[in-house]
PDB file of C-alpha atoms in Angstrom:
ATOM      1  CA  UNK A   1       0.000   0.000   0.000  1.00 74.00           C
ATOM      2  CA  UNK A   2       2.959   2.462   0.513  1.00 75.00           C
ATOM      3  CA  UNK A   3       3.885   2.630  -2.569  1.00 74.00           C
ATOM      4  CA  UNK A   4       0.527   3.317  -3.862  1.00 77.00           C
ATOM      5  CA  UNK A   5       0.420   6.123  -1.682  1.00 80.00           C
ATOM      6  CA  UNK A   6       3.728   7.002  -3.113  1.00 80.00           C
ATOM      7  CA  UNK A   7       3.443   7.309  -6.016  1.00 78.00           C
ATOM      8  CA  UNK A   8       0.288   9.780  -5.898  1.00 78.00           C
ATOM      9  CA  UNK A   9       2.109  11.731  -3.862  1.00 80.00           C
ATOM     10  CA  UNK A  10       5.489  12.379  -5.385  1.00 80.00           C
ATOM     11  CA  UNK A  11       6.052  14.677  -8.422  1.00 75.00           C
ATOM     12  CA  UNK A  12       9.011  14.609 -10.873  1.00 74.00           C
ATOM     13  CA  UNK A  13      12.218  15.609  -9.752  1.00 72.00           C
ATOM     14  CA  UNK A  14      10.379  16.764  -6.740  1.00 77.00           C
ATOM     15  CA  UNK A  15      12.283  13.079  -5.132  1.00 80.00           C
ATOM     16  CA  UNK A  16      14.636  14.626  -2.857  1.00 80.00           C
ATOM     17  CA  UNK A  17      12.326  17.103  -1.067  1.00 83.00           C
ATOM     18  CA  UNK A  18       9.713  14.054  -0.283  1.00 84.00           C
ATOM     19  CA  UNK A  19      12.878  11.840   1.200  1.00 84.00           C
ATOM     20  CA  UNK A  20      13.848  14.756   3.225  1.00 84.00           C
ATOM     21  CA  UNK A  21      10.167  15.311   4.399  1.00 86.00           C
ATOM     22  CA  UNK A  22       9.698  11.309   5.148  1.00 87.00           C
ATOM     23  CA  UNK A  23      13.055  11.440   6.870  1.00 87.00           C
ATOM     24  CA  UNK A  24      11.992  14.180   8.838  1.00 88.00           C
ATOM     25  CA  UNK A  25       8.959  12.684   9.747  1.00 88.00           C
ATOM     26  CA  UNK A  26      10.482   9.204  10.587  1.00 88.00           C
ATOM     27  CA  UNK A  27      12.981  11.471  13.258  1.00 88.00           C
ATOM     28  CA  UNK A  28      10.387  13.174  14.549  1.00 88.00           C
ATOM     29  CA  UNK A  29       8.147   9.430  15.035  1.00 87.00           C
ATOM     30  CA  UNK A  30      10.928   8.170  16.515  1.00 85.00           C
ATOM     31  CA  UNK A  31      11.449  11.058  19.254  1.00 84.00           C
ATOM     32  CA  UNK A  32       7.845  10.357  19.828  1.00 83.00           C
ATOM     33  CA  UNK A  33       8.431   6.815  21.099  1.00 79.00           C
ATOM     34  CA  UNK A  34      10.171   8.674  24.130  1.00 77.00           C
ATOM     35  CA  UNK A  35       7.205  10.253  25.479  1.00 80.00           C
ATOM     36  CA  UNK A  36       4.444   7.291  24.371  1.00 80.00           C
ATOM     37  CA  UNK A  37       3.460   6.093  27.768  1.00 83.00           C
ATOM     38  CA  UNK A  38       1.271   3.700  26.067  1.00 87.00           C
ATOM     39  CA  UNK A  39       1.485   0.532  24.328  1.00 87.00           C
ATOM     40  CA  UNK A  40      -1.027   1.349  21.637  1.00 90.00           C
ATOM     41  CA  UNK A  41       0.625   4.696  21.036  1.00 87.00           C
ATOM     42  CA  UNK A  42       3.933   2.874  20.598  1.00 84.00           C
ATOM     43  CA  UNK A  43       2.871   0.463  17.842  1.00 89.00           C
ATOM     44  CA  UNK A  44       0.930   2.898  16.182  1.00 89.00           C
ATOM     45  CA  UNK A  45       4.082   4.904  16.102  1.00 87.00           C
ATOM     46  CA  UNK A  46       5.913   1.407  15.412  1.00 87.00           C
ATOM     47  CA  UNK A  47       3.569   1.240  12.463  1.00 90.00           C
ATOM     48  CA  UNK A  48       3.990   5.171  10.998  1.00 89.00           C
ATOM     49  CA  UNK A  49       7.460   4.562  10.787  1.00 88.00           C
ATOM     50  CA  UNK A  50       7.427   0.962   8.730  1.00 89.00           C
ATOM     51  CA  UNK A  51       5.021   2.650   6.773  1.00 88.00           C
ATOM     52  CA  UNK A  52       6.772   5.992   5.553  1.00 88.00           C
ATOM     53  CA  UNK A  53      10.182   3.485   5.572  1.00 86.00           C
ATOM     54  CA  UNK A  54       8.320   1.611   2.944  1.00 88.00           C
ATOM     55  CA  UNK A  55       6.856   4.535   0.937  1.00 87.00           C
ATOM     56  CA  UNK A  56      10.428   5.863   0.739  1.00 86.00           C
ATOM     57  CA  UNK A  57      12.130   3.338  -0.169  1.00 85.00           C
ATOM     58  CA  UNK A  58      11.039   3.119  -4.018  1.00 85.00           C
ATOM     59  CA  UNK A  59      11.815   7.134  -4.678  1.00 85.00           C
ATOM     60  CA  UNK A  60      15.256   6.111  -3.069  1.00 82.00           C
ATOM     61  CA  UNK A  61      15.594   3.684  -5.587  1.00 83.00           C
ATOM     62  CA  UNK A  62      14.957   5.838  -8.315  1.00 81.00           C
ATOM     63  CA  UNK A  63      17.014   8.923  -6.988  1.00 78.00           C
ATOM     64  CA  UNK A  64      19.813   6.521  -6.817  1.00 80.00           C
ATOM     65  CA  UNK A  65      19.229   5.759 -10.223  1.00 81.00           C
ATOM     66  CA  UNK A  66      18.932   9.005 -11.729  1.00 79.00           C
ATOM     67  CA  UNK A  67      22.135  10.346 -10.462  1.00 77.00           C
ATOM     68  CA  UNK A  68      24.343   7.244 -11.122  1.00 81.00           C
ATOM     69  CA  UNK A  69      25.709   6.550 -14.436  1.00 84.00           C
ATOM     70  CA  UNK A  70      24.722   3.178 -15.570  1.00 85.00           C
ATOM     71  CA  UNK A  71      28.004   1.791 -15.847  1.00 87.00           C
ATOM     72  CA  UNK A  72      29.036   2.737 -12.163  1.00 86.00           C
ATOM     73  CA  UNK A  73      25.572   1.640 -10.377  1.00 86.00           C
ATOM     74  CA  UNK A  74      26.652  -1.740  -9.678  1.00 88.00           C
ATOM     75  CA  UNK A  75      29.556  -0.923  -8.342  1.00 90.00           C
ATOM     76  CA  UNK A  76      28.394   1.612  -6.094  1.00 88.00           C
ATOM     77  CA  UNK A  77      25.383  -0.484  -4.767  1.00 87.00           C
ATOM     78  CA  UNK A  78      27.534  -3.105  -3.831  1.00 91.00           C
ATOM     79  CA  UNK A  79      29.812  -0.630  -2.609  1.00 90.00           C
ATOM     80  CA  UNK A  80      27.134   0.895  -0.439  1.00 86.00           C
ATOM     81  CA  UNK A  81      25.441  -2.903   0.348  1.00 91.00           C
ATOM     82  CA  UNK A  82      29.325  -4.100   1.674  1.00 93.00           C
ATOM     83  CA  UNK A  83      29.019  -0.608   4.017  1.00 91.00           C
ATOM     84  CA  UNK A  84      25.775  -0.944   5.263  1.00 89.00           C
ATOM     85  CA  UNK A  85      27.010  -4.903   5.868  1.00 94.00           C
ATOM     86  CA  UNK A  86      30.020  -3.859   8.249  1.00 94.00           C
ATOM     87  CA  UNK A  87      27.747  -1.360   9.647  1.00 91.00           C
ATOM     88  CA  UNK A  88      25.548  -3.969  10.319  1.00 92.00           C
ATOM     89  CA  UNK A  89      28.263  -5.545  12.473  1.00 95.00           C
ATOM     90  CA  UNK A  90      29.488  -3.251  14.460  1.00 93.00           C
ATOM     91  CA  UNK A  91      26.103  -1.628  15.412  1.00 88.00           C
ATOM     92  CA  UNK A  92      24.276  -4.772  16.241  1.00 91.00           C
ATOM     93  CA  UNK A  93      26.471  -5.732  19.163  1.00 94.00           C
ATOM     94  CA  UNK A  94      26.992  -1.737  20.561  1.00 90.00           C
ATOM     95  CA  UNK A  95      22.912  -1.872  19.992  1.00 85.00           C
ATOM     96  CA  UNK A  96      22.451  -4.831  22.348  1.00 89.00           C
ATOM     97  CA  UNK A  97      25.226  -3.654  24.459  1.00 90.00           C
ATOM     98  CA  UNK A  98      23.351  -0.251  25.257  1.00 86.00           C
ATOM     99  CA  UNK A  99      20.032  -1.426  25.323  1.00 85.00           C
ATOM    100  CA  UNK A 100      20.823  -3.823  28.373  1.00 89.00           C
ATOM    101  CA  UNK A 101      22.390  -1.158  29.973  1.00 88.00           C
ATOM    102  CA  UNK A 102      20.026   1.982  28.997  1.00 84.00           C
ATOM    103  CA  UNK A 103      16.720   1.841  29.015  1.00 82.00           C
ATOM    104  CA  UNK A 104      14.875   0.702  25.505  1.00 81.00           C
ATOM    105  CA  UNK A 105      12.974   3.904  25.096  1.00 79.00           C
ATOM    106  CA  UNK A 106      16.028   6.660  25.793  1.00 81.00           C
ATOM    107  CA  UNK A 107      17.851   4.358  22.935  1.00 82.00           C
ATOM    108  CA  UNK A 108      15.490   5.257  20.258  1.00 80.00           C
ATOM    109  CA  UNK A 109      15.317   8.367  21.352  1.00 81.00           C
ATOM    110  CA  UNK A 110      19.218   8.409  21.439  1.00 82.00           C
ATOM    111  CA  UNK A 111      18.862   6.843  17.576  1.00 81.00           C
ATOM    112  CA  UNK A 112      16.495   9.847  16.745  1.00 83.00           C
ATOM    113  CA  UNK A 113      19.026  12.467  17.935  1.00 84.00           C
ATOM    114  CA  UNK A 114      21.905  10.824  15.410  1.00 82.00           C
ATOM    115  CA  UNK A 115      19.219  10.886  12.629  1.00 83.00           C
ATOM    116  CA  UNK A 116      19.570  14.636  12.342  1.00 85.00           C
ATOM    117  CA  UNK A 117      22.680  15.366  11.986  1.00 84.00           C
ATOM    118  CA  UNK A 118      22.318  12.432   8.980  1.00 77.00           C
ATOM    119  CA  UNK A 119      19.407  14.319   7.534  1.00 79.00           C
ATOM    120  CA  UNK A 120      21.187  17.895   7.677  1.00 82.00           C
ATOM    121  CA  UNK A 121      23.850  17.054   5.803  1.00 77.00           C
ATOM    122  CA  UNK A 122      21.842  15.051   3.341  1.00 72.00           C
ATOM    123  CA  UNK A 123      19.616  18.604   2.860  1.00 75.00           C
ATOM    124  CA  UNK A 124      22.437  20.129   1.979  1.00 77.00           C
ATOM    125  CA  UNK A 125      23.439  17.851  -0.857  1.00 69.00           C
ATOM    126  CA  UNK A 126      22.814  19.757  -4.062  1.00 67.00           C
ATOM    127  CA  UNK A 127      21.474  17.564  -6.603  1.00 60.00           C
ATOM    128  CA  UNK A 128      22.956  19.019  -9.542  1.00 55.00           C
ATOM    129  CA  UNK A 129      26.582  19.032  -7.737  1.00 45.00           C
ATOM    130  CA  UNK A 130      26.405  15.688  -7.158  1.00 48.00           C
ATOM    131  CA  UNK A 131      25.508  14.856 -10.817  1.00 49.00           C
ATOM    132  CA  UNK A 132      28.477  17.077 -12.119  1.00 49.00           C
ATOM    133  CA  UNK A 133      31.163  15.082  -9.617  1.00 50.00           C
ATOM    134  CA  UNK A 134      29.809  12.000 -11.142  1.00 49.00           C
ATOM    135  CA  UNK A 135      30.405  13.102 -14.336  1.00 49.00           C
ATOM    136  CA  UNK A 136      33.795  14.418 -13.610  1.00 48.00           C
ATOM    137  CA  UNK A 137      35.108  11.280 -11.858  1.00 52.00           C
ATOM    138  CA  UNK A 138      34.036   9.108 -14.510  1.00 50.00           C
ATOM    139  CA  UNK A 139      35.780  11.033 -17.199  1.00 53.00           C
ATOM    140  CA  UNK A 140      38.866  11.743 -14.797  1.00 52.00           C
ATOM    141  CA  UNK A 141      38.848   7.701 -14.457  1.00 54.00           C
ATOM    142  CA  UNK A 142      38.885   7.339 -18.363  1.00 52.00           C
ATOM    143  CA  UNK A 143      41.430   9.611 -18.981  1.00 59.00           C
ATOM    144  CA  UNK A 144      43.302   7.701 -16.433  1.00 53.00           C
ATOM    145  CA  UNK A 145      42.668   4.503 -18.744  1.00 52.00           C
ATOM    146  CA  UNK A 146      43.180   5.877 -21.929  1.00 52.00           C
ATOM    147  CA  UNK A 147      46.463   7.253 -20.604  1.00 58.00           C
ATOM    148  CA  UNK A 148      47.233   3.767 -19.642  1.00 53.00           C
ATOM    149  CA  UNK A 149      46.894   1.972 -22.490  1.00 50.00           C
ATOM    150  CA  UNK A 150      48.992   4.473 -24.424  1.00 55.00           C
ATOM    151  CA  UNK A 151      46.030   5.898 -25.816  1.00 53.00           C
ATOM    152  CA  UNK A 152      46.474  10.286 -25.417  1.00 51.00           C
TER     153      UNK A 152
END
């Protein structure tokens, strides 16, 4: 259903506001879990935040693909797949490790608190600067092979 919702709701190349709006929302969700002193509350919270998670992820998808040149997207999604891996690793341990020490609540709302600083920066991405370092590396990266192979 989220994607449904999706796409009636997102406009060409109007992708990056609504990921910075769901991301918004999702942080602000999460702080919310902090002050839900009820269960209900807390899954329909829960349940907000799998759902905007889910109507995001498809306009990710296709932001990722409209600023990566075809011949570099596999590359960079396993690139970024192999990160979020090891991040994976070292997080899931640290997670368990403060959660049986903190309580489970001031974790997510710890969680929320990183999220911003995350979504910040990610405002301040320009799309059409990314695009032209794209461009620019890849054509750096041939010269670099053309020089090799004693092309000039």
């Amino acid at each position: 259903i989220a994607p449904l919702i999706t796409q009636k709701i997102v406009h060409k190349n109007k992708e990056r506001k609504f990921i910075l709006a769901t991301t918004i929302i999702m942080i602000l969700a999460t702080l919310f879990i902090f002050f839900a002193t009820t269960i209900p509350i807390a899954i329909a919270v829960i349940l907000s935040l799998i759902l905007f998670s889910r109507m995001r992820s498809p306009v990710l998808l296709a932001y990722f693909q409209k600023f990566v040149p075809t011949k570099f997207r596999a590359t960079i999604g396993s690139v970024k797949s192999m990160t979020l891996e090891a991040t994976t690793i070292v997080v899931t341990p640290l997670t368990g490790f403060l959660l049986d020490t903190l309580d489970p609540r001031m974790m997510i709302f710890y969680a929320s608190l990183v999220a911003i600083p995350a979504a910040i920066l990610y405002y301040k991405i320009k799309d059409e600067t990314k695009k032209k370092k794209i461009v620019v590396s890849h054509n750096h990266i041939m010269r670099k092979i053309h020089k090799t192979n004693g092309h000039n």
